[in-house]
mmCIF file of C-alpha atoms and ligand atoms in Angstrom:
data_model
loop_
_atom_site.group_PDB
_atom_site.id
_atom_site.type_symbol
_atom_site.label_atom_id
_atom_site.label_comp_id
_atom_site.label_asym_id
_atom_site.label_seq_id
_atom_site.Cartn_x
_atom_site.Cartn_y
_atom_site.Cartn_z
ATOM 1 C CA MET A 9 9.076 36.220 16.404
ATOM 2 C CA ALA A 10 6.346 38.565 15.200
ATOM 3 C CA THR A 11 5.519 38.492 11.484
ATOM 4 C CA PRO A 12 6.561 41.805 9.894
ATOM 5 C CA GLN A 13 3.496 43.783 8.843
ATOM 6 C CA PRO A 14 3.460 45.275 5.337
ATOM 7 C CA SER A 15 4.169 48.999 5.245
ATOM 8 C CA ARG A 16 1.440 51.397 4.149
ATOM 9 C CA THR A 17 2.917 51.612 0.654
ATOM 10 C CA GLN A 18 3.182 47.836 0.373
ATOM 11 C CA GLN A 19 -0.383 47.502 1.606
ATOM 12 C CA LYS A 20 -1.546 49.906 -1.095
ATOM 13 C CA GLN A 21 0.264 47.838 -3.715
ATOM 14 C CA LEU A 22 -1.352 44.699 -2.323
ATOM 15 C CA GLU A 23 -4.758 46.385 -2.306
ATOM 16 C CA PRO A 24 -4.636 48.724 -5.310
ATOM 17 C CA TRP A 25 -8.393 49.393 -5.135
ATOM 18 C CA ARG A 26 -7.749 51.452 -1.997
ATOM 19 C CA ASN A 27 -5.388 53.715 -3.892
ATOM 20 C CA ALA A 28 -7.319 56.493 -5.616
ATOM 21 C CA GLY A 29 -4.432 57.139 -8.084
ATOM 22 C CA GLU A 30 -4.285 53.521 -9.299
ATOM 23 C CA LYS A 31 -5.681 52.850 -12.797
ATOM 24 C CA PRO A 32 -7.878 49.755 -13.119
ATOM 25 C CA TYR A 33 -6.701 47.150 -15.629
ATOM 26 C CA VAL A 34 -10.266 46.186 -16.500
ATOM 27 C CA ARG A 35 -13.042 48.749 -16.368
ATOM 28 C CA VAL A 36 -16.641 47.692 -16.897
ATOM 29 C CA GLU A 37 -18.783 50.787 -17.331
ATOM 30 C CA LYS A 38 -22.556 50.577 -16.960
ATOM 31 C CA VAL A 39 -22.744 47.342 -18.919
ATOM 32 C CA THR A 40 -26.131 45.785 -19.652
ATOM 33 C CA LYS A 41 -26.707 42.647 -21.709
ATOM 34 C CA ARG A 42 -30.161 41.723 -22.953
ATOM 35 C CA PHE A 43 -31.179 38.564 -24.766
ATOM 36 C CA GLY A 44 -34.471 39.579 -26.401
ATOM 37 C CA ASP A 45 -36.413 41.202 -23.568
ATOM 38 C CA PHE A 46 -34.521 39.273 -20.861
ATOM 39 C CA THR A 47 -31.831 41.231 -19.000
ATOM 40 C CA ALA A 48 -28.958 38.861 -18.115
ATOM 41 C CA VAL A 49 -26.526 41.583 -16.928
ATOM 42 C CA ASP A 50 -28.014 44.746 -15.500
ATOM 43 C CA ASP A 51 -26.069 48.035 -15.413
ATOM 44 C CA VAL A 52 -22.831 46.582 -14.024
ATOM 45 C CA SER A 53 -19.834 48.794 -13.262
ATOM 46 C CA LEU A 54 -16.601 47.255 -11.981
ATOM 47 C CA SER A 55 -12.900 48.016 -11.715
ATOM 48 C CA ILE A 56 -10.398 45.164 -11.612
ATOM 49 C CA TYR A 57 -6.717 45.872 -10.972
ATOM 50 C CA ARG A 58 -3.562 44.303 -12.371
ATOM 51 C CA GLY A 59 -2.541 41.145 -10.533
ATOM 52 C CA GLU A 60 -5.906 40.642 -8.854
ATOM 53 C CA PHE A 61 -7.577 37.277 -8.354
ATOM 54 C CA PHE A 62 -11.119 38.524 -8.813
ATOM 55 C CA SER A 63 -14.192 36.320 -8.412
ATOM 56 C CA LEU A 64 -17.666 36.752 -9.855
ATOM 57 C CA LEU A 65 -19.774 34.860 -7.357
ATOM 58 C CA GLY A 66 -23.483 34.189 -7.619
ATOM 59 C CA GLY A 67 -26.199 31.607 -7.919
ATOM 60 C CA SER A 68 -27.252 29.925 -11.138
ATOM 61 C CA GLY A 69 -28.473 32.398 -13.755
ATOM 62 C CA SER A 70 -27.100 35.487 -11.952
ATOM 63 C CA GLY A 71 -25.229 36.615 -15.082
ATOM 64 C CA LYS A 72 -21.651 35.669 -14.138
ATOM 65 C CA THR A 73 -20.815 33.743 -17.298
ATOM 66 C CA THR A 74 -22.440 36.362 -19.522
ATOM 67 C CA LEU A 75 -20.246 39.049 -17.946
ATOM 68 C CA LEU A 76 -17.144 36.867 -18.380
ATOM 69 C CA ARG A 77 -18.021 36.203 -22.016
ATOM 70 C CA MET A 78 -18.323 39.952 -22.619
ATOM 71 C CA LEU A 79 -14.810 40.436 -21.186
ATOM 72 C CA ALA A 80 -13.572 37.745 -23.587
ATOM 73 C CA GLY A 81 -15.417 39.347 -26.497
ATOM 74 C CA PHE A 82 -17.704 36.371 -27.200
ATOM 75 C CA GLU A 83 -20.710 38.569 -26.426
ATOM 76 C CA GLN A 84 -21.179 42.283 -26.994
ATOM 77 C CA PRO A 85 -22.771 44.528 -24.340
ATOM 78 C CA THR A 86 -26.215 45.838 -25.306
ATOM 79 C CA GLU A 87 -25.310 49.034 -23.440
ATOM 80 C CA GLY A 88 -22.146 50.304 -21.771
ATOM 81 C CA LYS A 89 -18.460 49.780 -22.442
ATOM 82 C CA ILE A 90 -15.579 47.551 -21.409
ATOM 83 C CA PHE A 91 -12.021 48.892 -21.263
ATOM 84 C CA ILE A 92 -8.979 46.647 -20.898
ATOM 85 C CA ASP A 93 -5.682 48.401 -20.168
ATOM 86 C CA GLY A 94 -7.374 51.688 -21.041
ATOM 87 C CA VAL A 95 -8.511 50.516 -24.506
ATOM 88 C CA ASP A 96 -12.206 50.491 -25.440
ATOM 89 C CA MET A 97 -12.998 46.872 -26.408
ATOM 90 C CA SER A 98 -16.188 47.692 -28.363
ATOM 91 C CA ASP A 99 -14.618 46.933 -31.747
ATOM 92 C CA VAL A 100 -11.881 44.524 -30.641
ATOM 93 C CA PRO A 101 -12.572 40.868 -31.573
ATOM 94 C CA PRO A 102 -11.793 38.090 -29.042
ATOM 95 C CA TYR A 103 -8.532 37.015 -30.712
ATOM 96 C CA GLU A 104 -7.105 40.530 -30.566
ATOM 97 C CA ARG A 105 -7.818 41.009 -26.869
ATOM 98 C CA PRO A 106 -4.981 40.460 -24.330
ATOM 99 C CA VAL A 107 -7.233 37.815 -22.843
ATOM 100 C CA ASN A 108 -7.529 34.045 -22.731
ATOM 101 C CA MET A 109 -10.407 31.987 -21.401
ATOM 102 C CA MET A 110 -10.342 28.621 -19.678
ATOM 103 C CA PHE A 111 -13.614 26.760 -20.045
ATOM 104 C CA GLN A 112 -15.255 24.586 -17.426
ATOM 105 C CA SER A 113 -15.191 21.589 -19.776
ATOM 106 C CA TYR A 114 -11.437 22.213 -20.335
ATOM 107 C CA ALA A 115 -12.052 21.517 -24.057
ATOM 108 C CA LEU A 116 -8.833 19.480 -24.431
ATOM 109 C CA PHE A 117 -8.172 17.685 -27.729
ATOM 110 C CA PRO A 118 -8.582 13.982 -26.854
ATOM 111 C CA HIS A 119 -6.341 12.672 -29.644
ATOM 112 C CA MET A 120 -3.400 14.930 -28.724
ATOM 113 C CA SER A 121 -0.774 14.465 -26.020
ATOM 114 C CA VAL A 122 -0.554 16.826 -23.063
ATOM 115 C CA GLU A 123 2.339 18.735 -24.625
ATOM 116 C CA SER A 124 0.603 19.013 -28.015
ATOM 117 C CA ASN A 125 -2.513 20.324 -26.299
ATOM 118 C CA ILE A 126 -0.429 23.016 -24.601
ATOM 119 C CA ALA A 127 1.533 23.808 -27.777
ATOM 120 C CA PHE A 128 -1.540 24.054 -30.018
ATOM 121 C CA GLY A 129 -2.261 27.770 -29.608
ATOM 122 C CA LEU A 130 1.369 28.724 -30.146
ATOM 123 C CA GLN A 131 1.521 26.639 -33.343
ATOM 124 C CA GLN A 132 -1.602 28.416 -34.597
ATOM 125 C CA ASP A 133 0.196 31.707 -33.960
ATOM 126 C CA ARG A 134 3.247 30.404 -35.919
ATOM 127 C CA VAL A 135 5.617 30.827 -33.003
ATOM 128 C CA PRO A 136 9.070 29.375 -33.876
ATOM 129 C CA LYS A 137 9.456 25.680 -32.963
ATOM 130 C CA ALA A 138 12.337 26.138 -30.493
ATOM 131 C CA GLU A 139 10.399 28.800 -28.611
ATOM 132 C CA ILE A 140 7.299 26.566 -28.495
ATOM 133 C CA ARG A 141 9.390 23.773 -27.007
ATOM 134 C CA ASP A 142 10.790 26.044 -24.303
ATOM 135 C CA ARG A 143 7.473 27.638 -23.412
ATOM 136 C CA VAL A 144 5.649 24.299 -23.244
ATOM 137 C CA ALA A 145 8.405 22.854 -21.028
ATOM 138 C CA GLU A 146 8.164 25.882 -18.756
ATOM 139 C CA MET A 147 4.385 25.462 -18.455
ATOM 140 C CA LEU A 148 4.636 21.717 -17.774
ATOM 141 C CA GLU A 149 7.061 22.548 -14.988
ATOM 142 C CA LEU A 150 4.756 25.252 -13.602
ATOM 143 C CA VAL A 151 1.750 22.940 -13.370
ATOM 144 C CA GLN A 152 3.925 19.979 -12.339
ATOM 145 C CA LEU A 153 3.024 17.797 -15.290
ATOM 146 C CA SER A 154 6.456 17.285 -16.909
ATOM 147 C CA PRO A 155 6.359 13.481 -16.363
ATOM 148 C CA PHE A 156 2.963 13.324 -18.112
ATOM 149 C CA ALA A 157 3.923 15.260 -21.252
ATOM 150 C CA LYS A 158 3.330 12.319 -23.630
ATOM 151 C CA ARG A 159 0.028 11.141 -22.139
ATOM 152 C CA ARG A 160 -3.378 11.708 -23.701
ATOM 153 C CA PRO A 161 -6.101 13.501 -21.686
ATOM 154 C CA HIS A 162 -8.000 10.237 -20.977
ATOM 155 C CA GLN A 163 -4.881 8.888 -19.221
ATOM 156 C CA LEU A 164 -4.995 11.720 -16.682
ATOM 157 C CA SER A 165 -6.969 12.341 -13.507
ATOM 158 C CA GLY A 166 -9.528 15.168 -13.352
ATOM 159 C CA GLY A 167 -7.102 17.397 -11.446
ATOM 160 C CA GLN A 168 -4.319 16.766 -13.962
ATOM 161 C CA ARG A 169 -6.630 17.573 -16.873
ATOM 162 C CA GLN A 170 -7.526 20.814 -15.129
ATOM 163 C CA ARG A 171 -3.815 21.679 -14.946
ATOM 164 C CA VAL A 172 -3.327 20.939 -18.655
ATOM 165 C CA ALA A 173 -6.177 23.333 -19.447
ATOM 166 C CA LEU A 174 -4.580 25.949 -17.203
ATOM 167 C CA ALA A 175 -1.153 25.486 -18.829
ATOM 168 C CA ARG A 176 -2.733 25.767 -22.265
ATOM 169 C CA ALA A 177 -4.437 29.014 -21.280
ATOM 170 C CA LEU A 178 -1.306 30.482 -19.688
ATOM 171 C CA VAL A 179 1.221 29.504 -22.363
ATOM 172 C CA LYS A 180 0.006 32.302 -24.620
ATOM 173 C CA LYS A 181 0.906 34.802 -21.894
ATOM 174 C CA PRO A 182 -2.425 36.575 -21.711
ATOM 175 C CA LYS A 183 -2.547 39.705 -19.547
ATOM 176 C CA LEU A 184 -5.950 38.618 -18.317
ATOM 177 C CA LEU A 185 -7.095 35.050 -17.770
ATOM 178 C CA LEU A 186 -10.812 34.341 -17.523
ATOM 179 C CA LEU A 187 -11.777 31.086 -15.822
ATOM 180 C CA ASP A 188 -15.331 29.753 -15.918
ATOM 181 C CA GLU A 189 -15.918 27.456 -12.908
ATOM 182 C CA PRO A 190 -12.301 26.214 -13.203
ATOM 183 C CA LEU A 191 -12.689 23.627 -10.437
ATOM 184 C CA GLY A 192 -16.274 22.631 -11.190
ATOM 185 C CA ALA A 193 -15.401 19.153 -12.433
ATOM 186 C CA LEU A 194 -13.314 18.180 -9.391
ATOM 187 C CA ASP A 195 -14.470 16.417 -6.240
ATOM 188 C CA LYS A 196 -14.467 18.292 -2.912
ATOM 189 C CA LYS A 197 -11.036 17.198 -1.604
ATOM 190 C CA LEU A 198 -9.273 17.800 -4.897
ATOM 191 C CA ARG A 199 -11.046 21.126 -5.273
ATOM 192 C CA GLU A 200 -9.649 22.335 -1.967
ATOM 193 C CA LYS A 201 -6.102 21.282 -2.870
ATOM 194 C CA THR A 202 -6.404 22.776 -6.351
ATOM 195 C CA GLN A 203 -7.652 26.113 -4.968
ATOM 196 C CA PHE A 204 -4.283 26.631 -3.260
ATOM 197 C CA GLU A 205 -2.386 25.469 -6.350
ATOM 198 C CA LEU A 206 -4.292 27.897 -8.529
ATOM 199 C CA VAL A 207 -3.526 30.808 -6.187
ATOM 200 C CA ASN A 208 0.178 29.857 -6.084
ATOM 201 C CA ILE A 209 0.374 29.644 -9.865
ATOM 202 C CA GLN A 210 -1.430 32.962 -10.253
ATOM 203 C CA GLU A 211 1.039 34.613 -7.862
ATOM 204 C CA LYS A 212 3.994 33.127 -9.750
ATOM 205 C CA VAL A 213 2.854 34.272 -13.199
ATOM 206 C CA GLY A 214 1.438 37.608 -11.953
ATOM 207 C CA ILE A 215 -1.442 37.512 -14.461
ATOM 208 C CA THR A 216 -4.819 39.056 -13.560
ATOM 209 C CA PHE A 217 -7.379 36.281 -13.028
ATOM 210 C CA VAL A 218 -11.145 36.721 -13.196
ATOM 211 C CA ILE A 219 -13.027 33.593 -12.212
ATOM 212 C CA VAL A 220 -16.667 32.657 -12.204
ATOM 213 C CA THR A 221 -17.850 30.479 -9.358
ATOM 214 C CA HIS A 222 -21.047 29.677 -7.505
ATOM 215 C CA ASP A 223 -19.060 28.258 -4.569
ATOM 216 C CA GLN A 224 -18.670 30.836 -1.820
ATOM 217 C CA GLU A 225 -15.939 28.922 0.026
ATOM 218 C CA GLU A 226 -13.925 28.743 -3.144
ATOM 219 C CA ALA A 227 -14.301 32.471 -3.739
ATOM 220 C CA MET A 228 -13.381 33.221 -0.104
ATOM 221 C CA THR A 229 -10.252 31.039 -0.255
ATOM 222 C CA MET A 230 -8.820 32.309 -3.508
ATOM 223 C CA SER A 231 -9.870 35.865 -4.181
ATOM 224 C CA SER A 232 -8.340 39.256 -3.626
ATOM 225 C CA ARG A 233 -11.893 40.572 -4.080
ATOM 226 C CA ILE A 234 -15.321 39.157 -4.810
ATOM 227 C CA ALA A 235 -18.270 40.640 -6.708
ATOM 228 C CA VAL A 236 -21.490 39.029 -5.501
ATOM 229 C CA MET A 237 -23.978 38.883 -8.387
ATOM 230 C CA ASN A 238 -27.734 38.477 -8.090
ATOM 231 C CA LYS A 239 -30.245 38.630 -10.962
ATOM 232 C CA GLY A 240 -27.739 40.313 -13.259
ATOM 233 C CA TYR A 241 -26.688 43.133 -10.931
ATOM 234 C CA ILE A 242 -23.757 43.419 -8.535
ATOM 235 C CA ALA A 243 -24.975 43.267 -4.963
ATOM 236 C CA GLN A 244 -21.594 43.954 -3.330
ATOM 237 C CA VAL A 245 -17.888 44.106 -4.175
ATOM 238 C CA GLY A 246 -15.270 43.631 -1.481
ATOM 239 C CA THR A 247 -12.481 41.542 -0.023
ATOM 240 C CA PRO A 248 -13.573 38.154 1.359
ATOM 241 C CA THR A 249 -13.451 39.605 4.898
ATOM 242 C CA GLU A 250 -15.512 42.669 3.988
ATOM 243 C CA ILE A 251 -18.165 40.563 2.308
ATOM 244 C CA TYR A 252 -18.310 38.097 5.184
ATOM 245 C CA GLU A 253 -18.069 40.512 8.104
ATOM 246 C CA TYR A 254 -19.871 43.509 6.606
ATOM 247 C CA PRO A 255 -22.464 42.245 4.139
ATOM 248 C CA ASN A 256 -24.531 45.163 2.829
ATOM 249 C CA THR A 257 -27.829 43.311 2.443
ATOM 250 C CA ARG A 258 -29.592 40.238 3.788
ATOM 251 C CA MET A 259 -29.158 38.625 0.385
ATOM 252 C CA VAL A 260 -25.343 38.889 0.576
ATOM 253 C CA ALA A 261 -25.270 37.856 4.254
ATOM 254 C CA GLU A 262 -27.323 34.754 3.480
ATOM 255 C CA PHE A 263 -25.417 33.894 0.323
ATOM 256 C CA ILE A 264 -22.010 33.966 2.025
ATOM 257 C CA GLY A 265 -21.976 31.350 4.733
ATOM 258 C CA SER A 266 -24.625 30.807 7.294
ATOM 259 C CA VAL A 267 -26.172 33.658 9.268
ATOM 260 C CA ASN A 268 -28.913 34.440 11.795
ATOM 261 C CA ILE A 269 -31.076 37.396 10.898
ATOM 262 C CA PHE A 270 -33.162 39.097 13.584
ATOM 263 C CA GLU A 271 -35.855 41.554 12.657
ATOM 264 C CA GLY A 272 -36.194 44.628 14.860
ATOM 265 C CA ARG A 273 -36.578 48.373 15.235
ATOM 266 C CA VAL A 274 -33.935 50.986 16.082
ATOM 267 C CA VAL A 275 -34.237 52.393 19.631
ATOM 268 C CA GLU A 276 -30.839 54.132 19.778
ATOM 269 C CA SER A 277 -28.887 55.384 16.789
ATOM 270 C CA GLU A 278 -25.574 56.897 17.873
ATOM 271 C CA PRO A 279 -22.257 57.437 16.068
ATOM 272 C CA ASP A 280 -20.580 54.671 18.092
ATOM 273 C CA HIS A 281 -23.414 52.191 18.495
ATOM 274 C CA SER A 282 -26.943 51.191 17.625
ATOM 275 C CA LEU A 283 -29.517 49.472 19.770
ATOM 276 C CA ILE A 284 -32.210 47.416 18.098
ATOM 277 C CA ARG A 285 -35.244 46.053 19.911
ATOM 278 C CA SER A 286 -36.154 42.662 18.549
ATOM 279 C CA ASP A 287 -39.234 40.729 19.616
ATOM 280 C CA GLU A 288 -38.017 37.796 17.567
ATOM 281 C CA ALA A 289 -34.666 37.603 19.398
ATOM 282 C CA ALA A 290 -36.395 38.217 22.765
ATOM 283 C CA CYS A 291 -33.647 40.695 23.641
ATOM 284 C CA ASP A 292 -32.149 44.023 22.610
ATOM 285 C CA LEU A 293 -29.388 43.846 20.057
ATOM 286 C CA TYR A 294 -26.474 46.151 20.819
ATOM 287 C CA VAL A 295 -24.193 46.691 17.827
ATOM 288 C CA SER A 296 -20.935 48.635 18.136
ATOM 289 C CA HIS A 297 -21.326 50.487 14.849
ATOM 290 C CA PRO A 298 -23.672 53.207 13.660
ATOM 291 C CA ALA A 299 -26.804 52.107 11.805
ATOM 292 C CA HIS A 300 -27.094 55.409 9.891
ATOM 293 C CA ILE A 301 -30.874 55.213 10.266
ATOM 294 C CA GLY A 302 -33.296 56.996 12.558
ATOM 295 C CA VAL A 303 -34.878 55.764 15.771
ATOM 296 C CA GLY A 304 -38.034 53.791 15.019
ATOM 297 C CA THR A 305 -36.842 52.478 11.650
ATOM 298 C CA ALA A 306 -37.333 48.781 10.917
ATOM 299 C CA CYS A 307 -34.102 46.876 10.221
ATOM 300 C CA TRP A 308 -32.380 43.512 10.601
ATOM 301 C CA VAL A 309 -29.338 42.438 12.574
ATOM 302 C CA ALA A 310 -27.161 39.668 11.123
ATOM 303 C CA VAL A 311 -25.138 37.544 13.538
ATOM 304 C CA ARG A 312 -22.893 34.719 12.286
ATOM 305 C CA PRO A 313 -23.309 31.352 14.082
ATOM 306 C CA GLU A 314 -19.643 31.179 15.134
ATOM 307 C CA LYS A 315 -19.936 34.529 16.911
ATOM 308 C CA ILE A 316 -22.598 33.242 19.318
ATOM 309 C CA ALA A 317 -21.561 31.573 22.557
ATOM 310 C CA ILE A 318 -23.720 28.728 23.863
ATOM 311 C CA SER A 319 -23.791 27.586 27.486
ATOM 312 C CA LYS A 320 -26.015 25.794 29.970
ATOM 313 C CA GLU A 321 -25.340 28.448 32.582
ATOM 314 C CA PRO A 322 -26.315 32.106 32.169
ATOM 315 C CA PRO A 323 -23.330 33.969 30.689
ATOM 316 C CA LEU A 324 -21.054 35.818 33.083
ATOM 317 C CA GLY A 325 -20.698 39.513 32.366
ATOM 318 C CA GLY A 326 -22.603 41.424 29.737
ATOM 319 C CA GLU A 327 -25.993 42.920 30.434
ATOM 320 C CA PRO A 328 -28.997 40.601 30.762
ATOM 321 C CA GLY A 329 -31.509 41.252 27.994
ATOM 322 C CA ARG A 330 -28.811 42.689 25.707
ATOM 323 C CA ASN A 331 -27.214 40.321 23.187
ATOM 324 C CA GLN A 332 -28.326 37.531 25.526
ATOM 325 C CA THR A 333 -31.223 35.203 24.955
ATOM 326 C CA ALA A 334 -32.231 31.632 25.726
ATOM 327 C CA GLY A 335 -33.850 28.639 24.107
ATOM 328 C CA VAL A 336 -33.962 24.878 23.703
ATOM 329 C CA VAL A 337 -31.553 22.767 21.616
ATOM 330 C CA LYS A 338 -33.469 21.076 18.807
ATOM 331 C CA GLU A 339 -30.758 19.823 16.445
ATOM 332 C CA ILE A 340 -27.072 19.002 16.848
ATOM 333 C CA ALA A 341 -24.635 18.169 14.069
ATOM 334 C CA TYR A 342 -21.203 16.978 15.145
ATOM 335 C CA LEU A 343 -18.676 17.835 12.413
ATOM 336 C CA GLY A 344 -15.516 16.842 14.284
ATOM 337 C CA ASP A 345 -13.815 20.196 14.636
ATOM 338 C CA VAL A 346 -17.041 22.081 15.325
ATOM 339 C CA SER A 347 -20.593 21.263 16.327
ATOM 340 C CA ILE A 348 -23.671 22.992 14.973
ATOM 341 C CA TYR A 349 -26.577 23.636 17.359
ATOM 342 C CA ASP A 350 -30.011 24.710 16.188
ATOM 343 C CA VAL A 351 -31.744 26.367 19.105
ATOM 344 C CA ASP A 352 -35.432 27.354 19.259
ATOM 345 C CA LEU A 353 -35.965 30.565 21.229
ATOM 346 C CA ASP A 354 -39.198 30.902 23.240
ATOM 347 C CA THR A 355 -40.430 33.213 20.479
ATOM 348 C CA GLY A 356 -40.205 30.324 18.007
ATOM 349 C CA LYS A 357 -37.224 31.842 16.168
ATOM 350 C CA ARG A 358 -34.610 29.222 15.293
ATOM 351 C CA VAL A 359 -31.005 30.300 15.850
ATOM 352 C CA ARG A 360 -27.927 28.501 14.601
ATOM 353 C CA VAL A 361 -24.739 28.400 16.666
ATOM 354 C CA THR A 362 -21.423 26.792 15.726
ATOM 355 C CA ALA A 363 -19.037 26.007 18.538
ATOM 356 C CA PRO A 364 -15.510 24.608 18.313
ATOM 357 C CA ASN A 365 -15.180 21.267 20.064
ATOM 358 C CA LEU A 366 -12.782 22.205 22.828
ATOM 359 C CA THR A 367 -15.059 20.698 25.478
ATOM 360 C CA ARG A 368 -13.631 20.945 28.946
ATOM 361 C CA ARG A 369 -13.866 17.639 30.752
ATOM 362 C CA THR A 370 -15.507 19.291 33.750
ATOM 363 C CA GLU A 371 -18.351 20.622 31.640
ATOM 364 C CA MET A 372 -21.399 18.537 30.861
ATOM 365 C CA PRO A 373 -21.859 18.391 27.092
ATOM 366 C CA ILE A 374 -24.858 20.160 25.629
ATOM 367 C CA THR A 375 -27.482 17.796 24.283
ATOM 368 C CA TRP A 376 -30.951 17.724 22.684
ATOM 369 C CA GLU A 377 -33.748 19.479 24.589
ATOM 370 C CA ASP A 378 -31.275 21.222 26.923
ATOM 371 C CA ARG A 379 -32.191 24.759 27.854
ATOM 372 C CA VAL A 380 -29.254 26.932 26.797
ATOM 373 C CA TYR A 381 -28.163 30.561 26.920
ATOM 374 C CA LEU A 382 -26.929 32.322 23.817
ATOM 375 C CA SER A 383 -24.826 35.465 23.954
ATOM 376 C CA TRP A 384 -22.605 37.511 21.672
ATOM 377 C CA ARG A 385 -20.351 40.537 21.784
ATOM 378 C CA PRO A 386 -21.283 44.040 20.576
ATOM 379 C CA PHE A 387 -19.042 43.775 17.481
ATOM 380 C CA ALA A 388 -20.630 40.479 16.364
ATOM 381 C CA GLY A 389 -23.734 41.887 14.691
ATOM 382 C CA SER A 390 -24.251 43.970 11.538
ATOM 383 C CA VAL A 391 -27.274 46.215 11.035
ATOM 384 C CA LEU A 392 -28.896 45.780 7.625
ATOM 385 C CA THR A 393 -31.589 47.932 6.105
ATOM 386 C CA GLU A 394 -32.547 45.841 3.078
HETATM 387 P P1 LIG B 15 -24.643 29.400 -14.099
HETATM 388 O O1 LIG B 15 -23.885 29.383 -12.816
HETATM 389 O O2 LIG B 15 -25.890 28.578 -14.050
HETATM 390 O O3 LIG B 15 -23.816 29.172 -15.312
HETATM 391 P P2 LIG B 15 -24.581 32.263 -14.619
HETATM 392 O O4 LIG B 15 -24.627 33.180 -13.450
HETATM 393 O O5 LIG B 15 -23.253 32.049 -15.249
HETATM 394 O O6 LIG B 15 -25.244 30.897 -14.211
HETATM 395 P P3 LIG B 15 -25.420 33.174 -17.186
HETATM 396 O O7 LIG B 15 -24.939 31.998 -17.962
HETATM 397 O O8 LIG B 15 -24.644 34.424 -17.303
HETATM 398 O O9 LIG B 15 -25.616 32.808 -15.650
HETATM 399 O O10 LIG B 15 -26.927 33.464 -17.620
HETATM 400 C C1 LIG B 15 -27.684 34.524 -17.077
HETATM 401 C C2 LIG B 15 -29.073 34.460 -17.648
HETATM 402 O O11 LIG B 15 -29.049 34.787 -19.035
HETATM 403 C C3 LIG B 15 -29.719 33.075 -17.555
HETATM 404 O O12 LIG B 15 -31.071 33.226 -17.181
HETATM 405 C C4 LIG B 15 -29.601 32.516 -18.951
HETATM 406 O O13 LIG B 15 -30.658 31.639 -19.248
HETATM 407 C C5 LIG B 15 -29.660 33.773 -19.812
HETATM 408 N N1 LIG B 15 -28.857 33.594 -21.038
HETATM 409 C C6 LIG B 15 -27.534 33.377 -21.110
HETATM 410 N N2 LIG B 15 -27.138 33.289 -22.409
HETATM 411 C C7 LIG B 15 -28.255 33.432 -23.165
HETATM 412 C C8 LIG B 15 -28.510 33.421 -24.585
HETATM 413 N N3 LIG B 15 -27.521 33.280 -25.456
HETATM 414 N N4 LIG B 15 -29.789 33.628 -24.967
HETATM 415 C C9 LIG B 15 -30.781 33.811 -24.086
HETATM 416 N N5 LIG B 15 -30.617 33.835 -22.748
HETATM 417 C C10 LIG B 15 -29.366 33.632 -22.284
#
């Protein structure tokens, strides 16, 4: 049975940023943060909508944490303004913001039990005892830690400690939860499992999450949208698919996953396609979208490794010399489900290809030093101008 597709209205609710009438829950307006003469956050503007799982993704020192700390109120913008739920936060101290922050270190109290750690903030706020009990029990249930309520943090695994920190941040019912590298302390397997848990919990509680991460896979798995940060500015904002399939610069293309970038020059620039001549690729690159730049302009074409087909025979169909090139296999990495091939073209350009391992028995496997043909479809490439 076919899965029912969301209606247009539902889609708009799921993707509020596409709805011009929707008011952002968080609005960052031309925010700059300088420490002395160093600019950590550079003229950033962003809109984040209610219920989003929004990631700030970037390399070390790109300004992600500084931006998060300004949302929390731990730092003040040097220039610009932050609005939360329509209210200017300039004079609102951290404890009066509808915001809670979960730190990478979790900052749990080692001498307190799990339930006391979760209850702590509510006790500080003088919430009645019976209500504290109920809310803590509800949180323990949510993060599946009820059987561990009496344990101390050192008697828990890393993943369980992470869930205590999450419960402690959520119990105060913030409207906005800020998470700084929330899975940073977990090993790879546990990280992957916890990513799904975190998304499920976020959907259950319906709170807007803004997370900081340097891990692109993590951002791709969890986020409604991602802002890619570089040197304090925002390079691109989009859904994981938009960022991956339509990166706007070489920097974003290279940061998100692996990519082949071919340098070339536009020879046809039409509304429905562009043709780029590339000496490096030793073929013409036909792209089924407009480049919006004139004939003769220098540009780059990005092609993801999984979009390139590799074969020992020349490809059937297509047009020779267009999205078809050839080279010699120099490296192979077998990863089980896929294999990675690094192929040197005759021009010296190294091209990466990933191919699923569905080898047909009749086909000879590709091995080192084999001469191979590479080909890809017109929709596989993106034209980039910077
Ligand atoms: P990471 O992933 O390494 O934590 P980040 O993207 O979160 O990186 P930030 O912590 O926001 O980066 O820091 C951005 C830049 O601002 C860095 O170069 C950092 O050294 C600088 N910076 C941050 N806080 C201060 C401070 N209080 N004083 C001076 N410089 C600072």
